[in-house]
């Protein structure tokens, strides 16, 4: 891995600060998403506030000076929110040009779009990025860049925290499910098979929805809408689900920042080492698993001294913690 220069570090921090402002502006603008309208019921006009794309909402009262003032204030607030959002977007576009010139652009565009859509939907903390794509989060947090050979991958694993209420997640996905969100990022995404756990776009980039094993007593599938992805249960993920999370920002291929939620890097390294030692693991993947594990472990030791490997991570199985010697 190669450490970032001071100039690169400066612009990475600037990008993060700009995106935090963008997040706040996006939330403010989102509060005006569905609008208000006059609705006639039995010959009387009522001010109606929509709450979703299907036309659901509630009445704010019959037409009067008070409800007309409410509508005027709403329209004024929406205009101000959109103007602020446009201004921050322009600043981010300018920052993106600098980021590309400084060779900070790392995360594949399609991944960044998916993660920003999850963030905009208020689901950032419900999904954790696993696998190779998590490396972008670790290198950004540590101020380094890994070798490209460790990063290349044509898929992303999204670990859903099934402890969150599925009904709330479904509501934030506006009834369109995770596939609907993927289509907002890239309209060509489709499920590879009906009620499967994987979707792919026209470029054959794949998104996997995964959860830890939930036990024999739980039979309901993890899915957020009809004809949506259905999560696959993958052994070993309970440790990563329970491990502390690292919230950071990385820069995508266009120069725009994107938020990343990844497992504690020590947990990631140990889990990858565990995968490399599993007898049923694909032999082609094992050397890459171990190389990624050692790269992240080296990053932690050199650039994250506040995360000592000597501390046992209670969420990990004893056999996995014993793999520290391998790293």
CSV table of C-alpha atoms in Angstrom, one decimal:
chain,number,residue,atom,x,y,z
A,1,UNK,CA,0.0,0.0,0.0
A,2,UNK,CA,1.0,3.6,-0.6
A,3,UNK,CA,0.3,6.4,1.8
A,4,UNK,CA,-1.6,9.5,0.6
A,5,UNK,CA,0.3,12.8,0.2
A,6,UNK,CA,-0.6,15.7,2.5
A,7,UNK,CA,-2.4,17.3,-0.5
A,8,UNK,CA,-4.5,14.2,-1.1
A,9,UNK,CA,-5.3,14.0,2.6
A,10,UNK,CA,-6.5,17.6,2.6
A,11,UNK,CA,-8.8,17.1,-0.3
A,12,UNK,CA,-10.2,13.9,1.1
A,13,UNK,CA,-11.1,15.8,4.3
A,14,UNK,CA,-12.6,18.6,2.3
A,15,UNK,CA,-14.7,16.1,0.3
A,16,UNK,CA,-16.0,14.5,3.5
A,17,UNK,CA,-17.0,17.9,4.9
A,18,UNK,CA,-18.8,18.9,1.7
A,19,UNK,CA,-20.6,15.6,1.6
A,20,UNK,CA,-21.8,16.0,5.2
A,21,UNK,CA,-23.3,19.4,4.1
A,22,UNK,CA,-24.8,17.7,1.1
A,23,UNK,CA,-26.4,15.0,3.3
A,24,UNK,CA,-28.0,17.7,5.4
A,25,UNK,CA,-29.2,19.6,2.4
A,26,UNK,CA,-30.6,16.4,0.9
A,27,UNK,CA,-32.6,15.6,4.0
A,28,UNK,CA,-34.0,19.1,4.0
A,29,UNK,CA,-35.0,18.8,0.3
A,30,UNK,CA,-36.4,15.3,0.9
A,31,UNK,CA,-38.8,16.8,3.5
A,32,UNK,CA,-40.5,18.5,0.5
A,33,UNK,CA,-40.5,15.5,-1.8
A,34,UNK,CA,-44.2,14.6,-2.1
A,35,UNK,CA,-45.6,18.1,-1.9
A,36,UNK,CA,-49.0,19.6,-1.1
A,37,UNK,CA,-52.1,20.0,-3.2
A,38,UNK,CA,-55.7,21.0,-3.1
A,39,UNK,CA,-58.1,18.2,-3.1
A,40,UNK,CA,-61.9,18.6,-3.6
A,41,UNK,CA,-64.1,16.4,-1.4
A,42,UNK,CA,-67.9,16.8,-1.7
A,43,UNK,CA,-67.5,20.2,-3.2
A,44,UNK,CA,-65.0,21.5,-0.5
A,45,UNK,CA,-61.3,22.1,-1.2
A,46,UNK,CA,-58.9,20.6,1.3
A,47,UNK,CA,-55.1,21.1,1.5
A,48,UNK,CA,-53.7,17.6,1.2
A,49,UNK,CA,-50.1,16.6,2.1
A,50,UNK,CA,-48.8,13.6,0.2
A,51,UNK,CA,-46.6,11.2,2.2
A,52,UNK,CA,-45.5,8.7,-0.6
A,53,UNK,CA,-45.4,8.2,-4.3
A,54,UNK,CA,-48.8,6.3,-4.3
A,55,UNK,CA,-50.8,9.4,-3.3
A,56,UNK,CA,-51.2,8.5,0.4
A,57,UNK,CA,-51.2,11.4,2.8
A,58,UNK,CA,-53.4,13.4,5.1
A,59,UNK,CA,-55.6,16.5,5.0
A,60,UNK,CA,-54.4,19.7,6.6
A,61,UNK,CA,-57.9,21.3,6.6
A,62,UNK,CA,-60.3,23.1,4.3
A,63,UNK,CA,-59.1,26.0,2.2
A,64,UNK,CA,-58.7,29.1,4.3
A,65,UNK,CA,-56.2,31.9,4.9
A,66,UNK,CA,-54.4,29.6,7.3
A,67,UNK,CA,-54.0,26.6,4.9
A,68,UNK,CA,-53.1,29.0,2.1
A,69,UNK,CA,-50.3,30.3,4.3
A,70,UNK,CA,-49.2,26.8,5.1
A,71,UNK,CA,-49.0,26.0,1.3
A,72,UNK,CA,-47.1,29.3,0.6
A,73,UNK,CA,-44.6,28.5,3.4
A,74,UNK,CA,-44.1,25.0,2.1
A,75,UNK,CA,-43.5,26.2,-1.5
A,76,UNK,CA,-41.1,28.8,-0.3
A,77,UNK,CA,-39.2,26.3,1.9
A,78,UNK,CA,-39.0,23.8,-1.0
A,79,UNK,CA,-37.5,26.4,-3.3
A,80,UNK,CA,-34.9,27.4,-0.7
A,81,UNK,CA,-34.0,23.8,0.0
A,82,UNK,CA,-33.6,23.1,-3.7
A,83,UNK,CA,-31.4,26.2,-4.2
A,84,UNK,CA,-29.2,25.2,-1.3
A,85,UNK,CA,-28.9,21.6,-2.6
A,86,UNK,CA,-28.0,22.9,-6.1
A,87,UNK,CA,-25.3,25.1,-4.6
A,88,UNK,CA,-23.7,22.3,-2.7
A,89,UNK,CA,-23.9,20.0,-5.7
A,90,UNK,CA,-22.0,22.6,-7.7
A,91,UNK,CA,-19.3,22.7,-5.0
A,92,UNK,CA,-19.0,18.9,-5.0
A,93,UNK,CA,-18.7,18.9,-8.8
A,94,UNK,CA,-15.8,21.3,-8.5
A,95,UNK,CA,-14.2,19.2,-5.7
A,96,UNK,CA,-14.7,16.1,-7.8
A,97,UNK,CA,-12.5,17.6,-10.6
A,98,UNK,CA,-9.7,18.2,-8.0
A,99,UNK,CA,-10.1,14.7,-6.6
A,100,UNK,CA,-9.7,13.1,-10.0
A,101,UNK,CA,-6.7,15.3,-10.8
A,102,UNK,CA,-5.1,14.1,-7.5
A,103,UNK,CA,-5.9,10.5,-8.3
A,104,UNK,CA,-8.2,10.0,-5.3
A,105,UNK,CA,-11.0,8.5,-7.4
A,106,UNK,CA,-11.2,4.8,-6.4
A,107,UNK,CA,-14.6,3.4,-5.9
A,108,UNK,CA,-16.4,2.1,-9.0
A,109,UNK,CA,-19.2,4.4,-10.1
A,110,UNK,CA,-22.0,1.9,-9.8
A,111,UNK,CA,-21.1,1.0,-6.2
A,112,UNK,CA,-20.9,4.7,-5.2
A,113,UNK,CA,-24.4,5.3,-6.7
A,114,UNK,CA,-25.9,2.4,-4.8
A,115,UNK,CA,-24.3,3.5,-1.5
A,116,UNK,CA,-25.5,7.1,-2.0
A,117,UNK,CA,-29.0,5.9,-2.8
A,118,UNK,CA,-29.0,3.9,0.4
A,119,UNK,CA,-27.8,6.9,2.3
A,120,UNK,CA,-30.4,9.2,0.7
A,121,UNK,CA,-33.1,6.7,1.7
A,122,UNK,CA,-32.0,6.8,5.3
A,123,UNK,CA,-30.8,3.2,5.2
A,124,UNK,CA,-27.1,3.8,5.6
A,125,UNK,CA,-26.9,2.0,9.0
A,126,UNK,CA,-29.1,-0.9,7.9
A,127,UNK,CA,-26.5,-2.3,5.4
A,128,UNK,CA,-22.8,-3.0,5.8
A,129,UNK,CA,-20.4,-3.4,2.9
A,130,UNK,CA,-18.5,-6.7,3.0
A,131,UNK,CA,-15.9,-8.4,0.8
A,132,UNK,CA,-13.5,-6.7,-1.5
A,133,UNK,CA,-15.4,-3.4,-1.8
A,134,UNK,CA,-14.9,-2.8,2.0
A,135,UNK,CA,-11.2,-2.2,1.3
A,136,UNK,CA,-12.1,1.2,-0.2
A,137,UNK,CA,-13.3,2.2,3.3
A,138,UNK,CA,-10.2,0.9,5.1
A,139,UNK,CA,-7.8,2.7,2.7
A,140,UNK,CA,-9.7,6.0,3.0
A,141,UNK,CA,-9.8,5.8,6.8
A,142,UNK,CA,-6.1,4.9,7.0
A,143,UNK,CA,-5.0,7.5,4.4
A,144,UNK,CA,-3.4,4.9,2.0
A,145,UNK,CA,-4.1,3.2,-1.3
A,146,UNK,CA,-3.9,-0.5,-1.7
A,147,UNK,CA,-2.5,-2.3,-4.8
A,148,UNK,CA,-5.1,-2.4,-7.5
A,149,UNK,CA,-4.8,-6.2,-7.7
A,150,UNK,CA,-6.4,-6.5,-4.2
A,151,UNK,CA,-9.3,-4.3,-5.2
A,152,UNK,CA,-10.6,-5.5,-8.5
A,153,UNK,CA,-14.1,-7.2,-8.2
A,154,UNK,CA,-17.3,-7.3,-10.1
A,155,UNK,CA,-19.7,-7.5,-7.2
A,156,UNK,CA,-20.6,-6.1,-3.8
A,157,UNK,CA,-22.0,-7.9,-0.8
A,158,UNK,CA,-24.5,-6.0,1.3
A,159,UNK,CA,-25.0,-7.4,4.8
A,160,UNK,CA,-28.5,-6.5,6.0
A,161,UNK,CA,-28.9,-6.0,9.7
A,162,UNK,CA,-32.0,-8.2,10.2
A,163,UNK,CA,-32.3,-6.8,13.8
A,164,UNK,CA,-33.8,-3.6,12.1
A,165,UNK,CA,-37.6,-3.8,11.5
A,166,UNK,CA,-38.2,-4.9,7.9
A,167,UNK,CA,-41.4,-2.9,7.7
A,168,UNK,CA,-39.5,0.3,8.4
A,169,UNK,CA,-36.9,-0.5,5.8
A,170,UNK,CA,-39.6,-1.4,3.3
A,171,UNK,CA,-41.2,2.0,3.9
A,172,UNK,CA,-38.0,3.8,3.4
A,173,UNK,CA,-37.6,1.9,0.1
A,174,UNK,CA,-40.9,3.4,-0.9
A,175,UNK,CA,-42.5,0.0,-1.5
A,176,UNK,CA,-40.1,-0.7,-4.4
A,177,UNK,CA,-37.8,-2.9,-2.4
A,178,UNK,CA,-34.0,-3.1,-2.7
A,179,UNK,CA,-34.2,-3.9,-6.4
A,180,UNK,CA,-36.1,-0.6,-6.9
A,181,UNK,CA,-33.3,1.3,-5.2
A,182,UNK,CA,-30.7,-0.5,-7.4
A,183,UNK,CA,-32.7,0.6,-10.4
A,184,UNK,CA,-32.4,4.2,-9.3
A,185,UNK,CA,-28.7,3.7,-9.3
A,186,UNK,CA,-28.7,1.9,-12.6
A,187,UNK,CA,-31.9,1.1,-14.4
A,188,UNK,CA,-30.5,-2.0,-16.0
A,189,UNK,CA,-30.4,-3.9,-12.7
A,190,UNK,CA,-32.5,-7.1,-12.6
A,191,UNK,CA,-32.8,-10.1,-10.3
A,192,UNK,CA,-30.8,-13.0,-11.8
A,193,UNK,CA,-33.5,-15.3,-10.8
A,194,UNK,CA,-36.9,-14.8,-9.3
A,195,UNK,CA,-36.8,-14.5,-5.5
A,196,UNK,CA,-33.0,-14.9,-5.6
A,197,UNK,CA,-30.4,-13.0,-3.5
A,198,UNK,CA,-28.5,-11.6,-6.5
A,199,UNK,CA,-29.1,-8.8,-9.0
A,200,UNK,CA,-26.9,-7.8,-11.9
A,201,UNK,CA,-26.8,-4.8,-14.3
A,202,UNK,CA,-26.1,-4.7,-18.0
A,203,UNK,CA,-22.4,-4.7,-17.3
A,204,UNK,CA,-22.8,-7.8,-15.2
A,205,UNK,CA,-21.9,-6.1,-12.0
A,206,UNK,CA,-23.6,-8.1,-9.2
A,207,UNK,CA,-25.1,-7.1,-5.9
A,208,UNK,CA,-25.7,-9.8,-3.3
A,209,UNK,CA,-28.1,-9.4,-0.4
A,210,UNK,CA,-26.9,-11.5,2.6
A,211,UNK,CA,-27.7,-12.1,6.2
A,212,UNK,CA,-26.2,-14.4,8.9
A,213,UNK,CA,-28.0,-17.7,9.6
A,214,UNK,CA,-31.1,-16.9,11.7
A,215,UNK,CA,-31.8,-20.3,13.2
A,216,UNK,CA,-34.3,-23.1,12.4
A,217,UNK,CA,-37.1,-21.3,14.2
A,218,UNK,CA,-37.1,-18.3,11.8
A,219,UNK,CA,-38.6,-19.2,8.4
A,220,UNK,CA,-39.8,-15.8,7.0
A,221,UNK,CA,-37.6,-14.7,4.1
A,222,UNK,CA,-35.7,-11.4,4.3
A,223,UNK,CA,-37.2,-9.4,1.5
A,224,UNK,CA,-38.6,-5.8,1.2
A,225,UNK,CA,-41.2,-6.1,-1.6
A,226,UNK,CA,-42.9,-8.4,-4.0
A,227,UNK,CA,-40.5,-9.6,-6.7
A,228,UNK,CA,-37.5,-8.2,-4.7
A,229,UNK,CA,-34.2,-9.8,-3.8
A,230,UNK,CA,-34.5,-12.4,-1.0
A,231,UNK,CA,-31.4,-12.5,1.3
A,232,UNK,CA,-29.2,-15.5,1.4
A,233,UNK,CA,-28.0,-16.8,4.8
A,234,UNK,CA,-24.2,-17.1,4.8
A,235,UNK,CA,-22.3,-18.9,7.7
A,236,UNK,CA,-19.8,-16.8,9.6
A,237,UNK,CA,-21.5,-13.4,9.1
A,238,UNK,CA,-22.9,-13.2,12.7
A,239,UNK,CA,-19.4,-12.1,13.8
A,240,UNK,CA,-19.3,-9.3,11.3
A,241,UNK,CA,-22.8,-8.2,12.1
A,242,UNK,CA,-22.0,-7.9,15.8
A,243,UNK,CA,-18.5,-6.4,15.3
A,244,UNK,CA,-18.2,-2.6,15.7
A,245,UNK,CA,-18.6,-0.7,12.4
A,246,UNK,CA,-16.3,1.8,10.7
A,247,UNK,CA,-18.1,4.8,9.1
A,248,UNK,CA,-16.0,6.6,6.5
A,249,UNK,CA,-15.9,8.2,3.1
A,250,UNK,CA,-14.1,7.3,-0.1
A,251,UNK,CA,-14.0,8.9,-3.6
A,252,UNK,CA,-15.6,7.3,-6.6
A,253,UNK,CA,-14.4,7.2,-10.2
A,254,UNK,CA,-16.1,10.5,-11.0
A,255,UNK,CA,-14.4,12.2,-8.0
A,256,UNK,CA,-17.5,12.4,-5.9
A,257,UNK,CA,-17.4,11.2,-2.2
A,258,UNK,CA,-19.5,8.3,-1.1
A,259,UNK,CA,-20.2,7.1,2.4
A,260,UNK,CA,-19.1,3.6,3.4
A,261,UNK,CA,-20.1,1.5,6.4
A,262,UNK,CA,-17.8,-1.4,6.9
A,263,UNK,CA,-16.9,-3.8,9.7
A,264,UNK,CA,-14.1,-3.1,12.2
A,265,UNK,CA,-11.0,-3.7,10.1
A,266,UNK,CA,-9.6,-6.2,12.6
A,267,UNK,CA,-12.8,-8.2,12.3
A,268,UNK,CA,-12.6,-8.0,8.5
A,269,UNK,CA,-9.0,-9.2,8.5
A,270,UNK,CA,-9.7,-12.1,10.9
A,271,UNK,CA,-12.8,-13.1,8.9
A,272,UNK,CA,-10.9,-13.1,5.7
A,273,UNK,CA,-8.2,-15.2,7.3
A,274,UNK,CA,-10.9,-17.6,8.5
A,275,UNK,CA,-12.3,-17.9,5.0
A,276,UNK,CA,-8.8,-18.6,3.6
A,277,UNK,CA,-8.6,-21.5,6.1
A,278,UNK,CA,-12.0,-23.1,5.4
A,279,UNK,CA,-11.7,-26.5,3.7
A,280,UNK,CA,-14.8,-25.8,1.6
A,281,UNK,CA,-13.6,-22.4,0.3
A,282,UNK,CA,-12.9,-22.1,-3.4
A,283,UNK,CA,-9.2,-22.8,-3.9
A,284,UNK,CA,-8.8,-19.9,-6.3
A,285,UNK,CA,-10.2,-17.4,-3.7
A,286,UNK,CA,-8.1,-18.6,-0.8
A,287,UNK,CA,-4.8,-16.8,-1.7
A,288,UNK,CA,-6.7,-13.6,-2.4
A,289,UNK,CA,-8.6,-13.8,0.9
A,290,UNK,CA,-5.3,-14.2,2.8
A,291,UNK,CA,-3.7,-11.4,0.9
A,292,UNK,CA,-6.6,-9.0,1.7
A,293,UNK,CA,-6.5,-10.1,5.3
A,294,UNK,CA,-2.8,-9.4,5.7
A,295,UNK,CA,-3.1,-6.1,3.8
A,296,UNK,CA,-5.8,-4.8,6.2
A,297,UNK,CA,-3.9,-6.1,9.2
A,298,UNK,CA,-0.8,-4.3,8.1
A,299,UNK,CA,-2.9,-1.1,7.6
A,300,UNK,CA,-4.3,-1.4,11.2
A,301,UNK,CA,-0.8,-2.0,12.7
A,302,UNK,CA,0.8,0.9,10.9
A,303,UNK,CA,-1.9,3.6,10.5
A,304,UNK,CA,-4.5,2.7,13.1
A,305,UNK,CA,-2.6,2.2,16.4
A,306,UNK,CA,-5.8,3.0,18.3
A,307,UNK,CA,-7.1,-0.4,17.2
A,308,UNK,CA,-4.6,-2.9,18.7
A,309,UNK,CA,-5.0,-6.5,17.6
A,310,UNK,CA,-4.1,-7.6,21.1
A,311,UNK,CA,-7.6,-6.6,22.2
A,312,UNK,CA,-10.0,-9.5,21.8
A,313,UNK,CA,-13.0,-8.7,19.7
A,314,UNK,CA,-15.8,-10.2,21.7
A,315,UNK,CA,-18.2,-10.6,18.7
A,316,UNK,CA,-15.8,-13.0,17.0
A,317,UNK,CA,-15.6,-16.7,17.7
A,318,UNK,CA,-12.5,-17.9,19.6
A,319,UNK,CA,-11.2,-19.9,16.6
A,320,UNK,CA,-11.3,-16.8,14.5
A,321,UNK,CA,-9.5,-14.6,17.1
A,322,UNK,CA,-6.8,-17.3,17.2
A,323,UNK,CA,-6.0,-16.4,13.6
A,324,UNK,CA,-4.2,-13.2,14.8
A,325,UNK,CA,-0.9,-15.1,14.5
A,326,UNK,CA,-1.6,-15.8,10.8
A,327,UNK,CA,-1.8,-12.0,10.3
